[in-house]
Amino acid sequence: MAMTVHVDIVSAEGEIFSGLAEMVYAHGVMGELGIAPRHTPLVTRLKPGEVRVDKGSGEMQHFYVSGGILEVQPHVITILADTAIRARDLDEAAAEEAKRRAEEALAGQHADFEYAKAQAELAEAVAQLRAIERLRKAKKN
Amino acid sequence: MAGGKEIRTKIASIKNTQKITSAMQLVAAAKMRKAQDRMSATRPYADKMRQVIGHLHHAHPEYKHSFMKEREVKRIGYIIVSSDRGLCGGLNNNLFRMLAKEIRVYREKGIEVEFCTIGKKALGFFRRFGGNVRAQITQLGDQPHIENLIGTVKAMLDAYESGEIDRIYVVYNKFVNTMTQAPMVEQLVPITSEGEAELKHHWDYIYEPDSKDVLDNLLSRYLESLVYQAVVENGACEQSARMVAMKSATDNAGELINELQLVYNKARQAAITQEISEIVAGAAAV
């Protein structure tokens, strides 16, 4: 039997693949990689593209990753796949967008957190809930 | 018949409400199951990532990313995860109450706080009470995607790296079981050492392009995935809290209907008795 290596492909939203393979092909930032069992330890960033897992006997599984990180240990290959296209300026734009949303939503608001007011209102809400609970209990008895 | 019609319309209206609440209960139950599945699906990624970070850390103990360095705390950032919708009992209120308590403790020590909100309820809370909100996102829906969170988390991490805030916490509800949700405040950065797995053996990697670049990438993804996990877990909490709240609302509606039905039947009976006695009295008079 040919040598195999355990391969895990996971993304933040779920596991994509887990199993044994004879060879894994991926697009690293420095170029195309083909990883066989007992490969030397390696960590690399991945470019968006296809990841192929050769499960032996001519069975090949294809996955698309939009980037991520590939970690190779002698007997385990882990691919931490991104589900979104990532780039520095894209992330930057997303961060700006999030800040802008916050500013828009809170326009004209004072930046000081009013502790007393918040406390009072929260206490009231909780008291309401408790009162309802008590009423219900009293009713049952 | 005194008030017979009014009671009947009242019963009908409560029955309608009951239909709505029981439908909401069923929907929440179904959504909760899905949210729980999603919760367990996010675990392998964070676990694997923690392992890789642990390896890197072991291989390069001298290189400390700023996310791993403790520093004196002057400003604190909170990422607050809340639901977009209400009707889920005291879920959000309990969370905010705990947060408000924490804020007071820090304020007494003279430490400033900043916020980043996820979900409409948290935003509404700070809109009412003020507070320095750095970034926000709402309307993540039932299936939150990590790409929607990237910007919000990055805004906070950038502030951390530029030294504007010295510590970041995530505030969310932890899913204990269907009946219980526990409000939690967890430290996000600096990354606490308990997250690193003890390793029996370690090795140095070949890095492409270089170790710093890889570690930077890994860490920001790791932190994003932690926040994502919190969002997913809070989602499961929201559904289970709603399920419980709607169940008790449905039960209450049932009780109310029974009581009203009793009153209605009594009134009807009284009316009939009265009518009969009137007729009998009338017949006797003839």
Short mmCIF file of C-alpha atoms in Angstrom, two decimals:
data_model
loop_
_atom_site.label_atom_id
_atom_site.label_comp_id
_atom_site.label_asym_id
_atom_site.label_seq_id
_atom_site.Cartn_x
_atom_site.Cartn_y
_atom_site.Cartn_z
CA MET A 1 0.00 0.00 0.00
CA ALA A 2 1.22 3.43 -0.86
CA MET A 3 2.18 5.82 1.91
CA THR A 4 -0.56 8.15 3.02
CA VAL A 5 -0.78 11.30 5.08
CA HIS A 6 -3.67 12.64 7.09
CA VAL A 7 -5.20 15.75 5.58
CA ASP A 8 -7.55 18.19 7.31
CA ILE A 9 -9.13 21.04 5.45
CA VAL A 10 -11.06 23.32 7.80
CA SER A 11 -12.63 26.73 7.42
CA ALA A 12 -13.97 29.00 10.14
CA GLU A 13 -17.51 27.97 9.23
CA GLY A 14 -16.99 24.24 9.21
CA GLU A 15 -14.88 21.22 8.37
CA ILE A 16 -14.42 20.72 4.65
CA PHE A 17 -12.38 17.55 4.38
CA SER A 18 -10.70 15.10 6.69
CA GLY A 19 -9.06 11.88 5.59
CA LEU A 20 -6.02 10.13 4.20
CA ALA A 21 -4.28 11.11 1.00
CA GLU A 22 -1.26 10.13 -1.05
CA MET A 23 -0.57 13.60 -2.29
CA VAL A 24 -1.90 17.12 -1.86
CA TYR A 25 -1.56 19.92 -4.42
CA ALA A 26 -2.09 23.57 -3.54
CA HIS A 27 -1.21 27.07 -4.72
CA GLY A 28 1.21 28.63 -2.26
CA VAL A 29 2.14 32.30 -2.43
CA MET A 30 5.59 31.28 -3.67
CA GLY A 31 4.29 28.82 -6.24
CA GLU A 32 2.52 25.56 -6.85
CA LEU A 33 3.11 22.91 -4.20
CA GLY A 34 2.78 19.17 -4.33
CA ILE A 35 3.08 17.57 -0.93
CA ALA A 36 3.75 13.89 -0.41
CA PRO A 37 3.78 12.02 2.91
CA ARG A 38 6.87 12.71 5.09
CA HIS A 39 7.33 16.15 3.57
CA THR A 40 9.52 18.43 5.64
CA PRO A 41 7.59 20.75 8.02
CA LEU A 42 6.37 23.79 6.17
CA VAL A 43 4.02 26.69 6.76
CA THR A 44 2.87 28.82 3.90
CA ARG A 45 0.15 31.18 2.90
CA LEU A 46 -2.11 30.01 0.10
CA LYS A 47 -3.27 31.91 -2.93
CA PRO A 48 -6.93 31.70 -3.91
CA GLY A 49 -7.30 28.61 -6.05
CA GLU A 50 -7.81 24.93 -6.20
CA VAL A 51 -6.62 22.39 -3.67
CA ARG A 52 -6.44 18.85 -4.98
CA VAL A 53 -6.29 15.85 -2.73
CA ASP A 54 -5.10 12.62 -4.33
CA LYS A 55 -6.66 9.84 -2.32
CA GLY A 56 -4.87 7.11 -4.25
CA SER A 57 -6.16 4.64 -6.83
CA GLY A 58 -6.80 7.54 -9.18
CA GLU A 59 -9.36 9.19 -6.92
CA MET A 60 -8.88 12.93 -6.84
CA GLN A 61 -10.92 15.41 -4.80
CA HIS A 62 -11.05 19.07 -5.70
CA PHE A 63 -11.69 21.97 -3.35
CA TYR A 64 -11.67 25.68 -3.89
CA VAL A 65 -10.15 27.88 -1.22
CA SER A 66 -10.04 31.66 -1.37
CA GLY A 67 -6.73 31.75 0.43
CA GLY A 68 -5.63 30.52 3.79
CA ILE A 69 -2.70 28.81 5.42
CA LEU A 70 -1.14 25.43 4.76
CA GLU A 71 0.71 23.68 7.52
CA VAL A 72 2.71 20.54 6.85
CA GLN A 73 3.92 18.22 9.56
CA PRO A 74 5.46 14.86 8.64
CA HIS A 75 2.22 12.96 9.08
CA VAL A 76 -0.44 15.64 9.11
CA ILE A 77 -1.32 18.29 6.59
CA THR A 78 -3.64 21.04 7.76
CA ILE A 79 -5.21 23.60 5.51
CA LEU A 80 -6.85 26.52 7.29
CA ALA A 81 -9.02 27.73 4.48
CA ASP A 82 -10.48 31.21 4.14
CA THR A 83 -14.05 31.45 3.02
CA ALA A 84 -13.69 35.04 1.86
CA ILE A 85 -11.32 36.70 -0.54
CA ARG A 86 -8.74 38.46 1.59
CA ALA A 87 -6.35 41.21 0.77
CA ARG A 88 -4.85 43.94 2.89
CA ASP A 89 -6.68 46.78 1.17
CA LEU A 90 -9.96 44.84 1.11
CA ASP A 91 -9.72 44.28 4.86
CA GLU A 92 -8.81 47.91 5.33
CA ALA A 93 -11.89 48.99 3.39
CA ALA A 94 -14.06 46.66 5.48
CA ALA A 95 -12.66 48.16 8.68
CA GLU A 96 -13.32 51.69 7.41
CA GLU A 97 -16.84 50.64 6.50
CA ALA A 98 -17.45 49.26 10.00
CA LYS A 99 -16.21 52.50 11.57
CA ARG A 100 -18.30 54.61 9.23
CA ARG A 101 -21.39 52.57 10.11
CA ALA A 102 -20.77 53.17 13.79
CA GLU A 103 -20.36 56.90 13.27
CA GLU A 104 -23.48 57.07 11.18
CA ALA A 105 -25.57 55.08 13.63
CA LEU A 106 -24.47 57.15 16.59
CA ALA A 107 -24.32 60.55 14.95
CA GLY A 108 -24.92 63.36 17.41
CA GLN A 109 -24.44 61.08 20.38
CA HIS A 110 -22.22 61.95 23.26
CA ALA A 111 -19.22 59.71 23.65
CA ASP A 112 -19.61 59.35 27.40
CA PHE A 113 -21.29 56.22 28.62
CA GLU A 114 -24.05 57.25 30.99
CA TYR A 115 -23.65 54.67 33.63
CA ALA A 116 -26.44 55.80 35.95
CA LYS A 117 -29.05 55.99 33.24
CA ALA A 118 -28.09 52.62 31.82
CA GLN A 119 -28.09 51.04 35.23
CA ALA A 120 -31.53 52.42 36.03
CA GLU A 121 -33.08 51.23 32.81
CA LEU A 122 -31.50 47.80 32.99
CA ALA A 123 -32.59 47.38 36.58
CA GLU A 124 -36.10 48.26 35.53
CA ALA A 125 -36.11 45.71 32.71
CA VAL A 126 -34.82 43.01 35.00
CA ALA A 127 -37.31 43.94 37.70
CA GLN A 128 -40.09 43.62 35.14
CA LEU A 129 -38.97 40.15 34.21
CA ARG A 130 -38.73 39.14 37.84
CA ALA A 131 -42.18 40.52 38.60
CA ILE A 132 -43.66 38.51 35.77
CA GLU A 133 -41.94 35.40 37.05
CA ARG A 134 -43.23 35.98 40.57
CA LEU A 135 -46.75 36.62 39.33
CA ARG A 136 -46.68 33.39 37.45
CA LYS A 137 -45.50 31.45 40.46
CA ALA A 138 -48.10 33.07 42.71
CA LYS A 139 -50.79 32.15 40.24
CA LYS A 140 -49.81 28.53 40.13
CA ASN A 141 -49.89 28.09 43.89
CA MET B 1 -76.05 38.72 28.11
CA ALA B 2 -73.57 40.88 29.97
CA GLY B 3 -70.33 41.36 28.07
CA GLY B 4 -70.69 38.05 26.25
CA LYS B 5 -69.57 39.45 22.94
CA GLU B 6 -66.64 41.31 24.43
CA ILE B 7 -65.38 38.20 26.14
CA ARG B 8 -65.69 36.23 22.94
CA THR B 9 -63.65 38.75 20.93
CA LYS B 10 -61.08 38.83 23.69
CA ILE B 11 -60.74 35.05 23.61
CA ALA B 12 -60.43 35.11 19.85
CA SER B 13 -57.67 37.72 20.00
CA ILE B 14 -55.73 35.79 22.65
CA LYS B 15 -56.09 32.66 20.56
CA ASN B 16 -54.51 34.53 17.64
CA THR B 17 -51.63 35.66 19.82
CA GLN B 18 -51.20 32.11 21.05
CA LYS B 19 -50.98 30.86 17.49
CA ILE B 20 -48.23 33.36 16.76
CA THR B 21 -46.21 32.59 19.88
CA SER B 22 -46.44 28.83 19.38
CA ALA B 23 -45.34 29.24 15.76
CA MET B 24 -42.41 31.36 16.93
CA GLN B 25 -41.55 28.70 19.47
CA LEU B 26 -41.41 26.02 16.80
CA VAL B 27 -39.38 28.18 14.46
CA ALA B 28 -36.93 29.04 17.25
CA ALA B 29 -36.56 25.35 18.13
CA ALA B 30 -35.70 24.46 14.55
CA LYS B 31 -33.28 27.37 14.24
CA MET B 32 -31.67 26.51 17.53
CA ARG B 33 -30.80 23.05 16.31
CA LYS B 34 -29.17 24.49 13.22
CA ALA B 35 -27.32 27.10 15.26
CA GLN B 36 -26.00 24.37 17.56
CA ASP B 37 -24.72 22.43 14.56
CA ARG B 38 -23.02 25.56 13.32
CA MET B 39 -21.49 26.04 16.75
CA SER B 40 -19.84 22.63 16.71
CA ALA B 41 -18.77 23.11 13.08
CA THR B 42 -16.65 26.13 14.00
CA ARG B 43 -14.63 24.26 16.61
CA PRO B 44 -12.16 22.29 14.44
CA TYR B 45 -10.88 25.46 12.77
CA ALA B 46 -10.08 27.24 16.02
CA ASP B 47 -8.56 24.07 17.50
CA LYS B 48 -6.32 23.48 14.48
CA MET B 49 -5.32 27.12 14.48
CA ARG B 50 -4.44 27.03 18.14
CA GLN B 51 -2.20 24.03 17.46
CA VAL B 52 -0.40 25.76 14.60
CA ILE B 53 0.06 28.92 16.65
CA GLY B 54 1.34 26.79 19.50
CA HIS B 55 3.88 25.18 17.17
CA LEU B 56 5.00 28.50 15.81
CA HIS B 57 5.29 29.88 19.27
CA HIS B 58 7.45 26.97 20.37
CA ALA B 59 9.64 27.20 17.31
CA HIS B 60 10.11 30.95 17.71
CA PRO B 61 9.88 31.80 21.39
CA GLU B 62 11.91 34.98 20.81
CA TYR B 63 9.44 36.51 18.36
CA LYS B 64 6.49 37.98 20.19
CA HIS B 65 3.70 39.47 18.20
CA SER B 66 2.10 42.55 19.71
CA PHE B 67 -1.07 40.49 20.19
CA MET B 68 0.84 38.37 22.68
CA LYS B 69 2.41 41.15 24.73
CA GLU B 70 0.81 42.33 27.92
CA ARG B 71 0.98 46.04 28.53
CA GLU B 72 -0.26 48.51 31.04
CA VAL B 73 -4.01 48.97 30.71
CA LYS B 74 -5.31 52.48 30.18
CA ARG B 75 -8.08 51.88 27.69
CA ILE B 76 -10.16 48.78 27.19
CA GLY B 77 -12.12 47.74 24.13
CA TYR B 78 -15.21 45.58 24.30
CA ILE B 79 -16.63 43.64 21.37
CA ILE B 80 -20.25 43.15 22.33
CA VAL B 81 -22.23 40.41 20.64
CA SER B 82 -25.99 40.79 20.86
CA SER B 83 -29.05 39.69 18.93
CA ASP B 84 -30.73 41.66 16.17
CA ARG B 85 -34.21 40.87 17.39
CA GLY B 86 -36.04 40.99 20.67
CA LEU B 87 -38.62 38.63 22.15
CA CYS B 88 -35.93 36.47 23.63
CA GLY B 89 -36.48 37.00 27.34
CA GLY B 90 -33.75 38.68 29.36
CA LEU B 91 -30.92 37.49 27.14
CA ASN B 92 -29.57 40.86 26.00
CA ASN B 93 -30.49 42.68 29.19
CA ASN B 94 -28.59 40.24 31.38
CA LEU B 95 -25.56 40.65 29.15
CA PHE B 96 -25.69 44.44 29.23
CA ARG B 97 -26.18 44.46 32.96
CA MET B 98 -23.05 42.43 33.50
CA LEU B 99 -21.18 44.66 31.10
CA ALA B 100 -22.38 47.80 32.87
CA LYS B 101 -21.08 46.41 36.15
CA GLU B 102 -17.68 45.72 34.60
CA ILE B 103 -17.52 49.17 33.09
CA ARG B 104 -18.14 50.72 36.48
CA VAL B 105 -15.31 48.76 38.05
CA TYR B 106 -12.91 49.99 35.37
CA ARG B 107 -14.22 53.51 35.52
CA GLU B 108 -13.51 53.64 39.24
CA LYS B 109 -9.94 52.67 38.47
CA GLY B 110 -9.76 55.47 35.92
CA ILE B 111 -9.61 53.17 32.92
CA GLU B 112 -11.42 54.29 29.79
CA VAL B 113 -13.63 51.99 27.76
CA GLU B 114 -14.49 51.74 24.09
CA PHE B 115 -16.97 49.54 22.30
CA CYS B 116 -17.58 47.68 19.14
CA THR B 117 -21.08 46.34 18.70
CA ILE B 118 -22.42 43.36 16.82
CA GLY B 119 -26.19 43.18 16.51
CA LYS B 120 -28.96 45.76 16.71
CA LYS B 121 -29.67 45.42 20.41
CA ALA B 122 -26.18 46.41 21.49
CA LEU B 123 -26.19 49.33 19.08
CA GLY B 124 -29.54 50.50 20.43
CA PHE B 125 -28.20 50.22 23.94
CA PHE B 126 -25.29 52.54 23.26
CA ARG B 127 -27.43 54.83 21.18
CA ARG B 128 -29.50 55.37 24.31
CA PHE B 129 -26.73 55.63 26.83
CA GLY B 130 -23.84 57.00 24.87
CA GLY B 131 -20.39 55.48 24.76
CA ASN B 132 -17.53 55.52 22.36
CA VAL B 133 -18.52 53.03 19.69
CA ARG B 134 -15.67 52.42 17.31
CA ALA B 135 -17.27 50.03 14.88
CA GLN B 136 -20.51 48.17 14.47
CA ILE B 137 -22.28 45.60 12.38
CA THR B 138 -25.94 44.60 12.41
CA GLN B 139 -28.17 42.23 10.45
CA LEU B 140 -25.86 39.24 10.39
CA GLY B 141 -28.88 36.97 10.02
CA ASP B 142 -29.29 33.38 11.07
CA GLN B 143 -26.25 32.24 9.15
CA PRO B 144 -23.51 34.67 10.04
CA HIS B 145 -20.55 34.72 7.66
CA ILE B 146 -17.07 35.46 8.77
CA GLU B 147 -16.44 37.92 5.95
CA ASN B 148 -19.03 40.26 7.42
CA LEU B 149 -17.12 40.36 10.68
CA ILE B 150 -13.66 40.99 9.28
CA GLY B 151 -14.00 44.76 9.10
CA THR B 152 -15.49 45.12 12.55
CA VAL B 153 -12.84 43.00 14.20
CA LYS B 154 -10.05 44.64 12.26
CA ALA B 155 -11.15 48.08 13.37
CA MET B 156 -10.62 46.96 16.96
CA LEU B 157 -7.37 45.11 16.31
CA ASP B 158 -5.98 48.14 14.48
CA ALA B 159 -6.79 50.28 17.48
CA TYR B 160 -4.99 47.75 19.65
CA GLU B 161 -1.92 47.69 17.45
CA SER B 162 -1.70 51.46 17.25
CA GLY B 163 -1.86 51.56 21.06
CA GLU B 164 -5.21 53.29 21.34
CA ILE B 165 -6.58 50.42 23.37
CA ASP B 166 -4.58 48.06 25.53
CA ARG B 167 -6.88 45.11 25.91
CA ILE B 168 -9.88 43.71 24.07
CA TYR B 169 -12.67 41.63 25.54
CA VAL B 170 -15.47 39.77 23.80
CA VAL B 171 -18.83 39.91 25.55
CA TYR B 172 -21.38 37.30 24.55
CA ASN B 173 -23.77 34.68 25.86
CA LYS B 174 -22.37 31.23 26.35
CA PHE B 175 -24.61 28.32 25.46
CA VAL B 176 -24.80 26.10 28.54
CA ASN B 177 -27.91 24.19 27.58
CA THR B 178 -31.30 24.91 26.09
CA MET B 179 -32.59 26.41 29.33
CA THR B 180 -29.49 28.28 30.45
CA GLN B 181 -27.36 30.92 28.81
CA ALA B 182 -24.51 32.46 30.71
CA PRO B 183 -23.31 35.99 29.93
CA MET B 184 -19.53 35.90 29.47
CA VAL B 185 -16.67 38.37 29.22
CA GLU B 186 -13.61 36.80 27.64
CA GLN B 187 -10.25 38.32 26.94
CA LEU B 188 -9.39 38.36 23.25
CA VAL B 189 -6.06 40.20 23.14
CA PRO B 190 -3.44 40.00 24.47
CA ILE B 191 -3.77 36.28 23.84
CA THR B 192 -3.55 34.51 27.16
CA SER B 193 -1.02 31.72 27.44
CA GLU B 194 -3.59 29.15 28.53
CA GLY B 195 -4.64 28.96 24.90
CA GLU B 196 -1.33 27.40 23.92
CA ALA B 197 -1.20 23.65 23.91
CA GLU B 198 1.67 21.90 25.64
CA LEU B 199 3.77 20.12 23.07
CA LYS B 200 5.82 17.01 23.52
CA HIS B 201 7.98 17.63 20.51
CA HIS B 202 8.41 20.50 18.14
CA TRP B 203 10.24 21.31 15.00
CA ASP B 204 11.06 24.30 12.94
CA TYR B 205 9.20 24.91 9.77
CA ILE B 206 10.13 26.19 6.40
CA TYR B 207 8.24 29.45 6.11
CA GLU B 208 6.92 30.85 2.89
CA PRO B 209 7.24 33.81 2.52
CA ASP B 210 8.59 34.35 6.09
CA SER B 211 7.67 33.50 9.66
CA LYS B 212 6.48 36.96 10.63
CA ASP B 213 4.15 37.26 7.69
CA VAL B 214 2.67 33.82 8.37
CA LEU B 215 2.22 34.48 12.07
CA ASP B 216 0.58 37.85 11.45
CA ASN B 217 -1.86 36.23 9.09
CA LEU B 218 -2.57 33.38 11.43
CA LEU B 219 -3.16 35.54 14.46
CA SER B 220 -5.65 37.88 12.85
CA ARG B 221 -7.57 34.92 11.45
CA TYR B 222 -7.48 33.22 14.81
CA LEU B 223 -8.92 36.24 16.55
CA GLU B 224 -11.57 36.63 13.87
CA SER B 225 -12.53 33.02 14.30
CA LEU B 226 -12.87 33.51 18.05
CA VAL B 227 -15.22 36.43 17.51
CA TYR B 228 -17.09 34.42 14.90
CA GLN B 229 -17.48 31.59 17.39
CA ALA B 230 -18.88 34.03 19.93
CA VAL B 231 -21.37 35.29 17.34
CA VAL B 232 -22.47 31.79 16.44
CA GLU B 233 -22.78 30.78 20.07
CA ASN B 234 -24.77 33.89 20.87
CA GLY B 235 -27.04 33.01 17.95
CA ALA B 236 -27.74 29.61 19.45
CA CYS B 237 -28.44 31.29 22.80
CA GLU B 238 -30.82 33.74 21.16
CA GLN B 239 -32.84 30.97 19.59
CA SER B 240 -33.01 28.87 22.73
CA ALA B 241 -33.92 31.89 24.87
CA ARG B 242 -36.62 32.80 22.37
CA MET B 243 -37.90 29.25 22.37
CA VAL B 244 -38.25 29.26 26.15
CA ALA B 245 -39.81 32.74 26.21
CA MET B 246 -42.32 31.84 23.52
CA LYS B 247 -43.18 28.57 25.23
CA SER B 248 -44.08 30.37 28.44
CA ALA B 249 -46.01 32.98 26.44
CA THR B 250 -47.99 30.21 24.78
CA ASP B 251 -48.68 28.58 28.15
CA ASN B 252 -49.80 31.89 29.61
CA ALA B 253 -52.13 32.50 26.70
CA GLY B 254 -53.63 29.06 27.28
CA GLU B 255 -54.25 29.83 30.94
CA LEU B 256 -55.84 33.16 30.08
CA ILE B 257 -58.11 31.54 27.54
CA ASN B 258 -59.26 28.96 30.08
CA GLU B 259 -60.07 31.63 32.62
CA LEU B 260 -61.93 33.76 30.12
CA GLN B 261 -63.82 30.75 28.83
CA LEU B 262 -65.00 30.06 32.36
CA VAL B 263 -66.19 33.64 32.79
CA TYR B 264 -67.89 33.52 29.41
CA ASN B 265 -69.70 30.26 30.17
CA LYS B 266 -70.92 31.57 33.50
CA ALA B 267 -72.23 34.74 31.86
CA ARG B 268 -73.96 32.73 29.17
CA GLN B 269 -75.56 30.41 31.69
CA ALA B 270 -76.74 33.33 33.81
CA ALA B 271 -78.27 34.95 30.76
CA ILE B 272 -80.15 31.79 29.81
CA THR B 273 -81.41 31.25 33.34
CA GLN B 274 -82.60 34.81 33.46
CA GLU B 275 -84.39 34.49 30.14
CA ILE B 276 -86.14 31.30 31.23
CA SER B 277 -87.25 32.78 34.52
CA GLU B 278 -88.57 35.83 32.64
CA ILE B 279 -90.57 33.63 30.29
CA VAL B 280 -91.91 31.53 33.13
CA ALA B 281 -92.85 34.64 35.09
CA GLY B 282 -94.52 36.06 31.99
CA ALA B 283 -96.52 32.84 31.39
CA ALA B 284 -97.64 32.74 35.03
CA ALA B 285 -98.93 36.29 34.76
CA VAL B 286 -101.18 35.50 31.81
#
